[in-house]
mmCIF file of C-alpha atoms in Angstrom:
data_model
loop_
_atom_site.group_PDB
_atom_site.id
_atom_site.type_symbol
_atom_site.label_atom_id
_atom_site.label_comp_id
_atom_site.label_asym_id
_atom_site.label_seq_id
_atom_site.Cartn_x
_atom_site.Cartn_y
_atom_site.Cartn_z
ATOM 1 C CA MET L 1 174.000 -29.670 55.146
ATOM 2 C CA ALA L 2 175.238 -26.058 55.348
ATOM 3 C CA SER L 3 176.765 -24.959 58.611
ATOM 4 C CA ARG L 4 175.141 -22.347 60.809
ATOM 5 C CA GLN L 5 178.008 -19.970 60.000
ATOM 6 C CA SER L 6 177.439 -20.481 56.276
ATOM 7 C CA LEU L 7 173.710 -19.877 56.623
ATOM 8 C CA THR L 8 174.344 -16.734 58.652
ATOM 9 C CA CYS L 9 176.687 -15.507 55.944
ATOM 10 C CA TYR L 10 174.114 -16.079 53.203
ATOM 11 C CA THR L 11 171.373 -14.407 55.222
ATOM 12 C CA ALA L 12 173.551 -11.436 56.077
ATOM 13 C CA MET L 13 174.651 -10.900 52.500
ATOM 14 C CA ALA L 14 171.157 -11.295 51.079
ATOM 15 C CA LEU L 15 169.911 -8.582 53.397
ATOM 16 C CA LEU L 16 172.890 -6.376 52.679
ATOM 17 C CA PHE L 17 172.301 -6.700 48.935
ATOM 18 C CA ALA L 18 168.671 -5.698 49.466
ATOM 19 C CA VAL L 19 169.711 -2.675 51.512
ATOM 20 C CA ALA L 20 172.353 -1.736 48.924
ATOM 21 C CA ALA L 21 169.738 -1.790 46.179
ATOM 22 C CA VAL L 22 167.742 0.807 48.093
ATOM 23 C CA SER L 23 170.496 2.915 49.626
ATOM 24 C CA ALA L 24 173.080 3.024 46.827
ATOM 25 C CA GLN L 25 173.097 6.696 45.965
ATOM 26 C CA LEU L 26 174.136 7.973 42.564
ATOM 27 C CA SER L 27 173.986 11.645 41.641
ATOM 28 C CA ALA L 28 174.490 13.638 38.460
ATOM 29 C CA ASP L 29 176.829 16.071 40.249
ATOM 30 C CA PHE L 30 179.009 13.401 41.890
ATOM 31 C CA TYR L 31 182.269 14.699 40.372
ATOM 32 C CA ASP L 32 181.532 18.427 40.527
ATOM 33 C CA GLU L 33 184.013 18.976 43.337
ATOM 34 C CA THR L 34 186.459 16.081 42.945
ATOM 35 C CA CYS L 35 186.884 16.138 39.148
ATOM 36 C CA PRO L 36 185.001 19.094 37.649
ATOM 37 C CA ASP L 37 186.296 18.502 34.104
ATOM 38 C CA ALA L 38 185.425 14.795 34.042
ATOM 39 C CA LEU L 39 182.301 15.013 31.881
ATOM 40 C CA ASP L 40 183.932 17.419 29.430
ATOM 41 C CA ILE L 41 186.923 15.096 29.060
ATOM 42 C CA ILE L 42 184.693 12.107 28.338
ATOM 43 C CA GLU L 43 182.473 14.009 25.916
ATOM 44 C CA SER L 44 185.428 15.376 23.959
ATOM 45 C CA ALA L 45 187.022 11.939 23.641
ATOM 46 C CA VAL L 46 183.751 10.304 22.579
ATOM 47 C CA ARG L 47 183.037 12.950 19.958
ATOM 48 C CA ALA L 48 186.554 12.544 18.554
ATOM 49 C CA ALA L 49 186.172 8.756 18.415
ATOM 50 C CA VAL L 50 182.738 8.897 16.771
ATOM 51 C CA SER L 51 183.944 11.529 14.309
ATOM 52 C CA LYS L 52 186.794 9.213 13.341
ATOM 53 C CA GLU L 53 184.510 6.171 13.052
ATOM 54 C CA SER L 54 180.741 6.576 13.252
ATOM 55 C CA ARG L 55 180.269 2.936 14.265
ATOM 56 C CA MET L 56 182.156 3.610 17.511
ATOM 57 C CA GLY L 57 179.080 5.311 18.968
ATOM 58 C CA ALA L 58 177.132 2.067 18.859
ATOM 59 C CA SER L 59 180.127 0.149 20.201
ATOM 60 C CA LEU L 60 180.413 2.368 23.285
ATOM 61 C CA LEU L 61 176.655 2.187 23.936
ATOM 62 C CA ARG L 62 176.852 -1.600 23.708
ATOM 63 C CA LEU L 63 179.760 -1.756 26.169
ATOM 64 C CA HIS L 64 177.624 -0.091 28.832
ATOM 65 C CA PHE L 65 174.724 -2.470 28.188
ATOM 66 C CA HIS L 66 176.946 -5.558 28.302
ATOM 67 C CA ASP L 67 178.545 -4.297 31.492
ATOM 68 C CA CYS L 68 175.289 -3.664 33.339
ATOM 69 C CA PHE L 69 173.409 -6.742 32.176
ATOM 70 C CA VAL L 70 175.898 -9.198 33.634
ATOM 71 C CA ASN L 71 175.206 -9.190 37.351
ATOM 72 C CA ALA L 72 175.523 -11.957 39.911
ATOM 73 C CA ASN L 73 173.901 -11.554 43.288
ATOM 74 C CA ARG L 74 175.564 -14.517 44.927
ATOM 75 C CA LEU L 75 178.444 -15.701 47.083
ATOM 76 C CA VAL L 76 181.679 -16.706 45.356
ATOM 77 C CA SER L 77 185.077 -17.911 46.433
ATOM 78 C CA GLU L 78 187.431 -15.306 45.048
ATOM 79 C CA TYR L 79 187.309 -12.589 47.694
ATOM 80 C CA ASN L 80 186.790 -12.482 51.447
ATOM 81 C CA HIS L 81 185.087 -9.510 53.068
ATOM 82 C CA VAL L 82 184.363 -9.070 56.746
ATOM 83 C CA VAL L 83 180.815 -7.830 56.997
ATOM 84 C CA PRO L 84 179.370 -6.383 60.207
ATOM 85 C CA PHE L 85 175.773 -7.515 60.557
ATOM 86 C CA ARG L 86 173.510 -6.888 63.569
ATOM 87 C CA GLY L 87 176.448 -6.793 65.941
ATOM 88 C CA LEU L 88 178.051 -9.909 64.432
ATOM 89 C CA THR L 89 181.109 -10.107 62.221
ATOM 90 C CA VAL L 90 180.512 -12.573 59.422
ATOM 91 C CA ASP L 91 183.355 -13.676 57.155
ATOM 92 C CA CYS L 92 181.740 -13.835 53.737
ATOM 93 C CA LYS L 93 182.958 -14.552 50.244
ATOM 94 C CA TRP L 94 180.980 -12.498 47.769
ATOM 95 C CA THR L 95 180.741 -10.337 44.715
ATOM 96 C CA LEU L 96 178.045 -8.113 43.307
ATOM 97 C CA GLN L 97 178.265 -7.385 39.607
ATOM 98 C CA GLY L 98 176.243 -5.109 37.404
ATOM 99 C CA CYS L 99 177.309 -1.691 36.160
ATOM 100 C CA ASP L 100 180.778 -2.141 37.638
ATOM 101 C CA GLY L 101 183.146 -2.047 34.668
ATOM 102 C CA SER L 102 183.656 -5.815 34.802
ATOM 103 C CA VAL L 103 183.288 -6.106 31.018
ATOM 104 C CA LEU L 104 186.546 -4.175 30.640
ATOM 105 C CA LEU L 105 188.695 -6.602 32.644
ATOM 106 C CA ASP L 106 191.272 -8.623 30.726
ATOM 107 C CA ASP L 107 191.916 -12.250 31.569
ATOM 108 C CA ALA L 108 194.471 -12.670 34.333
ATOM 109 C CA PRO L 109 195.772 -15.496 36.547
ATOM 110 C CA GLY L 110 192.750 -16.774 38.426
ATOM 111 C CA LEU L 111 190.354 -14.634 36.382
ATOM 112 C CA THR L 112 188.631 -15.426 33.115
ATOM 113 C CA GLY L 113 186.902 -12.238 32.086
ATOM 114 C CA GLU L 114 183.806 -11.550 30.004
ATOM 115 C CA LYS L 115 185.468 -10.508 26.765
ATOM 116 C CA THR L 116 185.588 -14.073 25.436
ATOM 117 C CA ALA L 117 181.970 -14.895 26.308
ATOM 118 C CA GLN L 118 179.949 -15.989 23.288
ATOM 119 C CA PRO L 119 177.970 -12.710 22.983
ATOM 120 C CA ASN L 120 181.183 -10.655 23.292
ATOM 121 C CA LYS L 121 183.937 -12.546 21.478
ATOM 122 C CA ASN L 122 184.973 -10.913 18.185
ATOM 123 C CA SER L 123 182.136 -8.487 18.805
ATOM 124 C CA LEU L 124 182.683 -5.976 21.610
ATOM 125 C CA ARG L 125 184.667 -2.922 20.558
ATOM 126 C CA GLY L 126 185.787 0.404 21.977
ATOM 127 C CA PHE L 127 188.194 -0.763 24.667
ATOM 128 C CA GLU L 128 190.985 1.475 23.363
ATOM 129 C CA VAL L 129 188.679 4.500 23.479
ATOM 130 C CA VAL L 130 187.929 3.746 27.133
ATOM 131 C CA ASP L 131 191.663 3.345 27.796
ATOM 132 C CA ASP L 132 192.294 6.792 26.322
ATOM 133 C CA ILE L 133 189.515 8.384 28.359
ATOM 134 C CA LYS L 134 190.760 6.738 31.537
ATOM 135 C CA ALA L 135 194.333 7.956 30.931
ATOM 136 C CA GLN L 136 193.111 11.524 30.483
ATOM 137 C CA LEU L 137 191.013 11.329 33.637
ATOM 138 C CA GLU L 138 193.897 9.927 35.676
ATOM 139 C CA ASP L 139 196.011 12.888 34.549
ATOM 140 C CA ALA L 140 193.264 15.329 35.515
ATOM 141 C CA CYS L 141 192.183 13.733 38.816
ATOM 142 C CA GLU L 142 193.951 10.615 39.930
ATOM 143 C CA LYS L 143 191.953 7.620 41.228
ATOM 144 C CA THR L 144 188.670 9.513 41.145
ATOM 145 C CA VAL L 145 186.471 8.572 38.170
ATOM 146 C CA SER L 146 185.477 4.904 37.957
ATOM 147 C CA CYS L 147 185.583 2.870 34.779
ATOM 148 C CA ALA L 148 181.918 1.996 35.303
ATOM 149 C CA ASP L 149 181.020 5.686 35.275
ATOM 150 C CA ILE L 150 183.108 6.225 32.146
ATOM 151 C CA LEU L 151 181.009 3.592 30.363
ATOM 152 C CA ALA L 152 177.748 5.191 31.504
ATOM 153 C CA VAL L 153 178.741 8.689 30.365
ATOM 154 C CA ALA L 154 180.331 7.492 27.125
ATOM 155 C CA ALA L 155 177.105 5.660 26.246
ATOM 156 C CA ARG L 156 175.083 8.857 26.706
ATOM 157 C CA ASP L 157 177.589 10.972 24.787
ATOM 158 C CA SER L 158 177.657 8.440 21.941
ATOM 159 C CA VAL L 159 173.885 8.608 21.572
ATOM 160 C CA VAL L 160 173.988 12.412 21.574
ATOM 161 C CA ALA L 161 176.855 12.509 19.064
ATOM 162 C CA LEU L 162 174.709 10.496 16.633
ATOM 163 C CA GLY L 163 171.655 12.746 17.000
ATOM 164 C CA GLY L 164 169.869 11.026 19.869
ATOM 165 C CA PRO L 165 168.517 12.323 23.187
ATOM 166 C CA THR L 166 170.551 13.433 26.165
ATOM 167 C CA TRP L 167 169.939 12.719 29.835
ATOM 168 C CA ASP L 168 171.551 13.341 33.210
ATOM 169 C CA VAL L 169 173.798 10.372 33.931
ATOM 170 C CA GLU L 170 173.716 9.452 37.593
ATOM 171 C CA LEU L 171 177.268 8.908 38.818
ATOM 172 C CA GLY L 172 179.180 7.429 41.725
ATOM 173 C CA ARG L 173 179.534 3.790 40.673
ATOM 174 C CA ARG L 174 182.517 1.901 42.007
ATOM 175 C CA ASP L 175 184.423 -0.640 39.940
ATOM 176 C CA GLY L 176 184.323 -4.354 40.569
ATOM 177 C CA THR L 177 187.454 -6.439 40.936
ATOM 178 C CA THR L 178 186.280 -9.598 39.207
ATOM 179 C CA ALA L 179 184.236 -10.763 36.237
ATOM 180 C CA SER L 180 182.315 -13.874 35.219
ATOM 181 C CA LEU L 181 182.526 -15.606 31.873
ATOM 182 C CA ASP L 182 179.636 -17.896 32.823
ATOM 183 C CA ASP L 183 177.376 -15.015 33.826
ATOM 184 C CA ALA L 184 178.139 -13.182 30.587
ATOM 185 C CA ASN L 185 177.217 -16.295 28.617
ATOM 186 C CA ASN L 186 174.006 -16.774 30.601
ATOM 187 C CA ASP L 187 172.783 -13.231 31.305
ATOM 188 C CA LEU L 188 173.141 -11.410 27.986
ATOM 189 C CA PRO L 189 169.999 -11.844 25.839
ATOM 190 C CA ALA L 190 170.633 -13.945 22.748
ATOM 191 C CA PRO L 191 169.599 -12.667 19.295
ATOM 192 C CA THR L 192 167.516 -15.842 18.897
ATOM 193 C CA LEU L 193 165.171 -15.152 21.821
ATOM 194 C CA ASP L 194 161.410 -14.961 21.347
ATOM 195 C CA LEU L 195 159.405 -12.095 22.816
ATOM 196 C CA GLY L 196 158.415 -13.910 26.002
ATOM 197 C CA ASP L 197 162.015 -14.836 26.771
ATOM 198 C CA LEU L 198 163.175 -11.279 26.070
ATOM 199 C CA ILE L 199 160.642 -9.948 28.558
ATOM 200 C CA LYS L 200 161.773 -12.509 31.148
ATOM 201 C CA ALA L 201 165.470 -11.732 30.606
ATOM 202 C CA PHE L 202 164.922 -8.033 31.193
ATOM 203 C CA SER L 203 162.547 -8.628 34.083
ATOM 204 C CA LYS L 204 165.297 -10.512 35.904
ATOM 205 C CA LYS L 205 167.295 -7.270 35.844
ATOM 206 C CA GLY L 206 164.405 -5.181 37.162
ATOM 207 C CA LEU L 207 163.509 -3.840 33.725
ATOM 208 C CA SER L 208 159.946 -3.848 32.412
ATOM 209 C CA ALA L 209 158.680 -4.891 28.993
ATOM 210 C CA THR L 210 158.394 -1.185 28.182
ATOM 211 C CA ASP L 211 162.055 -0.725 29.133
ATOM 212 C CA MET L 212 163.045 -3.684 26.978
ATOM 213 C CA ILE L 213 161.283 -2.364 23.887
ATOM 214 C CA ALA L 214 162.752 1.110 24.396
ATOM 215 C CA LEU L 215 166.295 -0.158 25.022
ATOM 216 C CA SER L 216 166.058 -2.357 21.931
ATOM 217 C CA GLY L 217 165.854 0.912 20.031
ATOM 218 C CA GLY L 218 169.592 1.198 20.580
ATOM 219 C CA HIS L 219 169.750 -1.044 17.530
ATOM 220 C CA THR L 220 168.916 2.002 15.431
ATOM 221 C CA ILE L 221 172.720 2.290 15.304
ATOM 222 C CA GLY L 222 175.380 -0.388 15.049
ATOM 223 C CA GLN L 223 175.901 -3.630 13.191
ATOM 224 C CA ALA L 224 175.460 -7.343 13.759
ATOM 225 C CA ARG L 225 177.587 -10.283 12.661
ATOM 226 C CA CYS L 226 176.352 -12.772 10.094
ATOM 227 C CA VAL L 227 176.539 -15.577 12.661
ATOM 228 C CA ASN L 228 173.816 -13.794 14.653
ATOM 229 C CA PHE L 229 171.329 -13.333 11.812
ATOM 230 C CA ARG L 230 172.078 -16.282 9.510
ATOM 231 C CA GLY L 231 169.278 -18.351 11.042
ATOM 232 C CA ARG L 232 166.720 -15.616 10.449
ATOM 233 C CA LEU L 233 168.029 -14.922 6.945
ATOM 234 C CA TYR L 234 167.607 -18.497 5.724
ATOM 235 C CA ASN L 235 164.864 -19.888 7.964
ATOM 236 C CA GLU L 236 162.417 -17.014 8.489
ATOM 237 C CA THR L 237 161.627 -16.078 4.910
ATOM 238 C CA THR L 238 157.985 -15.250 5.575
ATOM 239 C CA SER L 239 158.804 -12.598 8.192
ATOM 240 C CA LEU L 240 161.857 -11.073 6.493
ATOM 241 C CA ASP L 241 161.554 -8.505 3.723
ATOM 242 C CA ALA L 242 162.614 -10.167 0.473
ATOM 243 C CA SER L 243 164.681 -7.253 -0.803
ATOM 244 C CA LEU L 244 166.582 -7.024 2.491
ATOM 245 C CA ALA L 245 167.202 -10.768 2.446
ATOM 246 C CA SER L 246 168.533 -10.572 -1.094
ATOM 247 C CA SER L 247 170.963 -7.807 -0.142
ATOM 248 C CA LEU L 248 172.214 -9.707 2.916
ATOM 249 C CA LYS L 249 172.949 -13.104 1.362
ATOM 250 C CA PRO L 250 176.179 -12.163 -0.480
ATOM 251 C CA ARG L 251 177.785 -11.149 2.839
ATOM 252 C CA CYS L 252 176.226 -13.954 4.853
ATOM 253 C CA PRO L 253 176.380 -17.329 3.060
ATOM 254 C CA SER L 254 174.216 -20.131 4.376
ATOM 255 C CA ALA L 255 177.112 -22.405 5.303
ATOM 256 C CA THR L 256 178.249 -22.072 8.914
ATOM 257 C CA GLY L 257 181.780 -20.737 9.148
ATOM 258 C CA ASN L 258 181.586 -18.762 5.912
ATOM 259 C CA GLY L 259 181.497 -15.039 6.603
ATOM 260 C CA ASP L 260 180.517 -15.478 10.246
ATOM 261 C CA ASP L 261 182.134 -12.170 11.228
ATOM 262 C CA ASN L 262 180.870 -10.165 8.260
ATOM 263 C CA THR L 263 178.586 -7.404 9.530
ATOM 264 C CA SER L 264 175.427 -5.692 8.352
ATOM 265 C CA PRO L 265 173.642 -2.644 9.794
ATOM 266 C CA LEU L 266 170.918 -3.280 12.345
ATOM 267 C CA ASP L 267 169.114 -0.315 10.789
ATOM 268 C CA PRO L 268 169.862 -0.304 7.054
ATOM 269 C CA SER L 269 167.912 2.940 6.558
ATOM 270 C CA THR L 270 169.939 5.350 8.739
ATOM 271 C CA SER L 271 172.807 3.276 10.092
ATOM 272 C CA TYR L 272 174.671 6.072 11.849
ATOM 273 C CA VAL L 273 171.821 8.252 13.034
ATOM 274 C CA PHE L 274 170.098 7.679 16.362
ATOM 275 C CA ASP L 275 166.434 7.944 15.371
ATOM 276 C CA ASN L 276 163.289 5.815 15.319
ATOM 277 C CA PHE L 277 163.889 4.098 11.969
ATOM 278 C CA TYR L 278 164.650 0.861 13.805
ATOM 279 C CA TYR L 279 160.938 0.659 14.660
ATOM 280 C CA LYS L 280 159.847 1.794 11.207
ATOM 281 C CA ASN L 281 161.911 -1.055 9.790
ATOM 282 C CA LEU L 282 160.203 -3.595 12.043
ATOM 283 C CA LEU L 283 156.815 -2.580 10.648
ATOM 284 C CA ARG L 284 158.204 -3.558 7.219
ATOM 285 C CA ASN L 285 159.668 -6.898 8.364
ATOM 286 C CA LYS L 286 163.175 -5.453 8.147
ATOM 287 C CA GLY L 287 164.385 -6.444 11.595
ATOM 288 C CA LEU L 288 167.866 -7.929 11.140
ATOM 289 C CA LEU L 289 167.851 -10.181 14.200
ATOM 290 C CA HIS L 290 165.147 -12.639 15.189
ATOM 291 C CA SER L 291 164.923 -10.856 18.553
ATOM 292 C CA ASP L 292 164.418 -7.536 16.761
ATOM 293 C CA GLN L 293 161.485 -8.679 14.656
ATOM 294 C CA GLN L 294 159.876 -10.214 17.748
ATOM 295 C CA LEU L 295 158.924 -6.658 18.760
ATOM 296 C CA PHE L 296 156.500 -6.601 15.847
ATOM 297 C CA SER L 297 155.270 -10.120 15.275
ATOM 298 C CA GLY L 298 151.663 -10.144 16.396
ATOM 299 C CA GLY L 299 152.472 -10.079 20.095
ATOM 300 C CA SER L 300 152.210 -7.789 23.086
ATOM 301 C CA ALA L 301 155.030 -5.506 21.887
ATOM 302 C CA ASP L 302 153.308 -4.502 18.651
ATOM 303 C CA ALA L 303 151.445 -1.466 19.977
ATOM 304 C CA GLN L 304 154.498 0.107 21.604
ATOM 305 C CA THR L 305 156.630 -0.590 18.534
ATOM 306 C CA LYS L 306 154.040 1.088 16.283
ATOM 307 C CA ALA L 307 153.875 4.048 18.645
ATOM 308 C CA TYR L 308 157.652 4.555 18.542
ATOM 309 C CA ALA L 309 157.648 4.252 14.753
ATOM 310 C CA SER L 310 155.380 7.283 14.524
ATOM 311 C CA ASP L 311 156.562 9.198 17.594
ATOM 312 C CA MET L 312 160.316 9.661 17.852
ATOM 313 C CA ALA L 313 159.980 12.039 20.810
ATOM 314 C CA GLY L 314 158.055 9.389 22.721
ATOM 315 C CA PHE L 315 160.760 6.829 21.971
ATOM 316 C CA PHE L 316 163.474 9.245 23.099
ATOM 317 C CA ASP L 317 161.657 9.901 26.385
ATOM 318 C CA ASP L 318 161.296 6.216 27.177
ATOM 319 C CA PHE L 319 164.816 5.387 26.030
ATOM 320 C CA ARG L 320 166.438 7.956 28.315
ATOM 321 C CA ASP L 321 164.341 6.766 31.276
ATOM 322 C CA ALA L 322 165.252 3.132 30.586
ATOM 323 C CA MET L 323 168.956 3.983 30.256
ATOM 324 C CA VAL L 324 168.974 5.651 33.673
ATOM 325 C CA LYS L 325 167.161 2.642 35.131
ATOM 326 C CA MET L 326 169.533 0.163 33.504
ATOM 327 C CA GLY L 327 172.509 2.191 34.700
ATOM 328 C CA GLY L 328 171.524 1.427 38.301
ATOM 329 C CA ILE L 329 171.677 -2.369 38.021
ATOM 330 C CA GLY L 330 173.865 -3.843 40.749
ATOM 331 C CA VAL L 331 175.790 -0.647 41.433
ATOM 332 C CA VAL L 332 178.198 -0.433 44.352
ATOM 333 C CA THR L 333 178.831 2.992 45.850
ATOM 334 C CA GLY L 334 180.619 4.551 48.796
ATOM 335 C CA SER L 335 183.492 2.440 50.090
ATOM 336 C CA GLY L 336 182.540 -0.678 48.126
ATOM 337 C CA GLY L 337 184.578 -1.858 45.191
ATOM 338 C CA GLN L 338 187.381 0.410 44.002
ATOM 339 C CA VAL L 339 188.266 3.013 41.395
ATOM 340 C CA ARG L 340 190.475 1.078 39.003
ATOM 341 C CA VAL L 341 193.517 2.995 37.758
ATOM 342 C CA ASN L 342 193.638 0.769 34.690
ATOM 343 C CA CYS L 343 190.224 -0.307 33.441
ATOM 344 C CA ARG L 344 191.661 -3.591 32.212
ATOM 345 C CA LYS L 345 192.766 -4.880 35.605
ATOM 346 C CA ALA L 346 192.008 -4.568 39.311
ATOM 347 C CA ASN L 347 194.283 -2.331 41.346
#
C-alpha cells in the first residue's frame, strides 16, 4: 500500500498539473524584447532548408507533431523536484512532457530518447536544420529561445513556405530534460488505426475529431515509408484506387523487408504544395495510409473530409486553429524546465 507521503505527492502533482494546464501562458510576442530577431532567424533558415529540399517542410512539420503528441502526465524516477503545496513541501519525482523538445534529445547514459521509437526510427528528419537554427539563435541571444519553440515556429514557417496558411505561433515553451521511448511508441497514432481509434488517440490529447481531421491534412505534403502502407497496398484492394496501387507496387514489394524504407508521396497529386488535394485524393480512394482513407470510408469523418475537398479556405482555417491547440499540449512555462543550449541534450 502506498505511503501517506507518496499519496500526498501524487495528489499535489495532479493538482499542480491541472493548474499548469490552465495557467501556462504562451504569447505571440514572447521574444519581442529578449530576442527580437528570433522569428526572422527561424523563418530564414526554414526557407533556405525548404528551398534546398522541398521535402524538408513536411519533415519539420512532423517533428513538431511528434514532439507534442508524446506527453506523460505522471510521476517518474529520474528527477526530484521540491514542490510547495498548500504550505507543505513535498519531495516529488515527476516529468511533464508534451511540446517540450523531447523528440530532439539524443540517447545518453540513463536516457533512451524517442528517436528510435517505432514511429520515428529511420523516419524523422530535420534534426540538422534545427541544430543550425539553434546555433544562430544562441549567437543572437544566448539561452533565450527554447528548442520547443523552434519546432513550433519552424512548423508554421514550413507550411507557409509550401503555400499553406500562416498563424500567430504562441511562444514561451520551456524545454524538457528527459524523453520516453515507451511513450513515443504508445502515444503516436499508428498508420493502421481505424477512425474510432484515431478519434480516441487525439481525444486523449485534448483534441477533437474536427482537430484530428484538420491536422491529418498535414499529409498533403510529405512521404511515407513502404512498411507503413504495405498492408493497405496488398490487403485493401477494394478501397485503394487501382492505378495508384499499380504505381506503388514496384517500390513496395509484398515481401516484408524488401523496400521497407522506400517512400511514396502521401499526396501524389501535389506532393510539395500545402493545399487541400489530400482530401480530394481521399474522395477517389487515393489515401496512401489506412489511417488516411479512414477519413472517407463511410464513417463520421466523411462530411468534414468532403467539405475540405471543396473548400480549401475552410481547411486552412481549421488547420491553423488545430495547430495552435496542439502546440499547447503539456507545455511548461515560466521557471519550469529549461532552455537547452544544445537541442540534442539537457544542459
